Amino acid sequence: MEKPGRNRKAEIKIGLLGCGTIGSGVFHLAVKNKRAIEESAGRPVRVSKILVKDFDEPRPFPADESIMVTDPGGILEDPDIDIFVEVMGGIEPAKSFALRILNRGSNLVTANKDLIATFGPELIEAASKTGARFKFEASVGGGIPLIRPLEESLGGDNILKIMGIMNGTTNYILTRMSSEGITYEDALMEAQKLGYTESNPESDVAGTDAAHKTAILSSIAFKKGVTQDQVYREGIQSIRPEDLENARELGYSVKLLAITECDGGGIYARVHPTMIPLDHPLTSVSGNFNAVFVIGESVGELMFYGQGAGSLPTATAILGDVVNIAGELGTPLASNRDYWLRPADVRSIGDVMTKFYMVLKVVDRPGVLAKIAGVFGDNDVSLESVVQKGIGDSSEIVLITHVVRDENFRRAREGLENLEVVLEIPSVIRVEGETAASH
Ligand code: HSE
């Protein structure tokens, strides 16, 4: 048996900031997988202190109360801690704590997507100046390895486009609406009961959570700083069960997709409900699973799939970062990610080229279709398919356009809304991923 002594490398001490759903998962795995972690890290790893708001707060896994403190100073200023792990969530006090840690050159791992998506450049700059190790694999896609594969494994390729299901709540809702025909409201209630949603579920259904993750992946993939306010977003609140039925009949599924691509130096980053072909790999991703489809110039198509949230999946990503930092300690910093400080040329949604699905409720009388076709023609929007369904005195037109500039489609939509024969436009969904060429 190996004796502790000169050959044994010093233990890595973790200061855990927060011990709720994710923090208690980190503590649990650090104990349960101690041996595997030691083998990967090359030295023992132990949580030596935990900052909590309340000793008795509910947590899915028990943690050692004898190492819990409630005074932030007692842990943030502890010179024995090698790596801080921030799992409190939210902006403050997480941001102040993170800056305090990084500004003095201490190492930090965080799962905090809001913090990175909003203040990424400021935090990266602090880490870069002091040489602190700063990692945040768990901030996007929970347990799915994404940041390290994009940064390191694909570091020799040019990433062209990423399309991802990056929010489990909305994927669960759309899956249930599509497979069981239940309403949006009932599906949302189920997702809340299952604990998938953010504390404010509006952040899930309005696309905000996915937009934050899109900003982080865009920055990593395209080597420029993209912040969440630059990501266009539309939510799933107005998707109707009829749209999911129409989509299926037309050969598509509907997903809330995060899409980001780089073309001619411009970055097009957006989150919106999207129709994708039934045979697209992302169609098979159901329930609360996440998946990220990456297209690299040389590597081609890749897909990363798994649990994008939850205590243990997220904790594995955090411990992966800890292991990674442990292996780097004492070596010069390989990359300080200075590219994150270069502002990105993020283009407006109006410049995006895509197809559209649209439903129009119109009066049923001669000449109506001609008027509608005229508005599309006037705005350079060409139609790929048009289906008309009679419903009493009115009729519903379901159409799909060819690839158009978003701005042109928006103008056509405004023109249609002003036509007296158009009663309502209940649904508009972008269509993507049809051919290898258009991804
Ligand atoms: N509410 C998020 C989701 C949790 O549904 O995916 C992970 O960020």
PDB file of C-alpha atoms and ligand atoms in Angstrom, residues 113 139 141-142 166-170 195-199 203-204 209 213 288 290 308-310 314, ligand 1:
ATOM      1  CA  LYS A 113     -24.300  30.481 -17.162  1.00  0.00           C
ATOM      2  CA  SER A 139     -22.454  26.398 -17.602  1.00  0.00           C
ATOM      3  CA  GLY A 141     -25.366  21.592 -21.397  1.00  0.00           C
ATOM      4  CA  GLY A 142     -25.018  20.325 -17.787  1.00  0.00           C
ATOM      5  CA  MET A 166     -29.999  23.661 -25.015  1.00  0.00           C
ATOM      6  CA  ASN A 167     -33.020  23.880 -22.781  1.00  0.00           C
ATOM      7  CA  GLY A 168     -34.524  20.707 -21.351  1.00  0.00           C
ATOM      8  CA  THR A 169     -37.754  22.320 -20.143  1.00  0.00           C
ATOM      9  CA  THR A 170     -38.846  23.521 -23.572  1.00  0.00           C
ATOM     10  CA  GLY A 195     -38.096  20.238 -11.397  1.00  0.00           C
ATOM     11  CA  TYR A 196     -36.747  20.979 -14.898  1.00  0.00           C
ATOM     12  CA  THR A 197     -37.561  24.687 -14.968  1.00  0.00           C
ATOM     13  CA  GLU A 198     -35.528  27.642 -13.761  1.00  0.00           C
ATOM     14  CA  SER A 199     -36.848  29.378 -10.622  1.00  0.00           C
ATOM     15  CA  SER A 203     -36.520  32.232 -18.628  1.00  0.00           C
ATOM     16  CA  ASP A 204     -36.937  28.735 -20.127  1.00  0.00           C
ATOM     17  CA  ASP A 209     -31.827  30.401 -20.711  1.00  0.00           C
ATOM     18  CA  LYS A 213     -25.870  29.260 -23.336  1.00  0.00           C
ATOM     19  CA  ASN A 288     -35.705  16.902 -21.196  1.00  0.00           C
ATOM     20  CA  ASN A 290     -30.194  18.349 -24.604  1.00  0.00           C
ATOM     21  CA  GLY A 308     -28.326  19.243 -19.797  1.00  0.00           C
ATOM     22  CA  ALA A 309     -29.251  19.797 -16.167  1.00  0.00           C
ATOM     23  CA  GLY A 310     -29.618  18.039 -12.820  1.00  0.00           C
ATOM     24  CA  THR A 314     -23.824  19.028 -13.721  1.00  0.00           C
TER      25      THR A 314
HETATM   26  N1  HSE B   1     -33.965  25.091 -16.849  1.00  0.00           N
HETATM   27  C1  HSE B   1     -32.840  24.607 -17.569  1.00  0.00           C
HETATM   28  C2  HSE B   1     -33.340  23.621 -18.604  1.00  0.00           C
HETATM   29  C3  HSE B   1     -31.862  23.965 -16.626  1.00  0.00           C
HETATM   30  O1  HSE B   1     -34.551  23.371 -18.653  1.00  0.00           O
HETATM   31  O2  HSE B   1     -32.560  23.115 -19.395  1.00  0.00           O
HETATM   32  C4  HSE B   1     -30.461  23.896 -17.128  1.00  0.00           C
HETATM   33  O3  HSE B   1     -29.897  25.122 -17.431  1.00  0.00           O
END
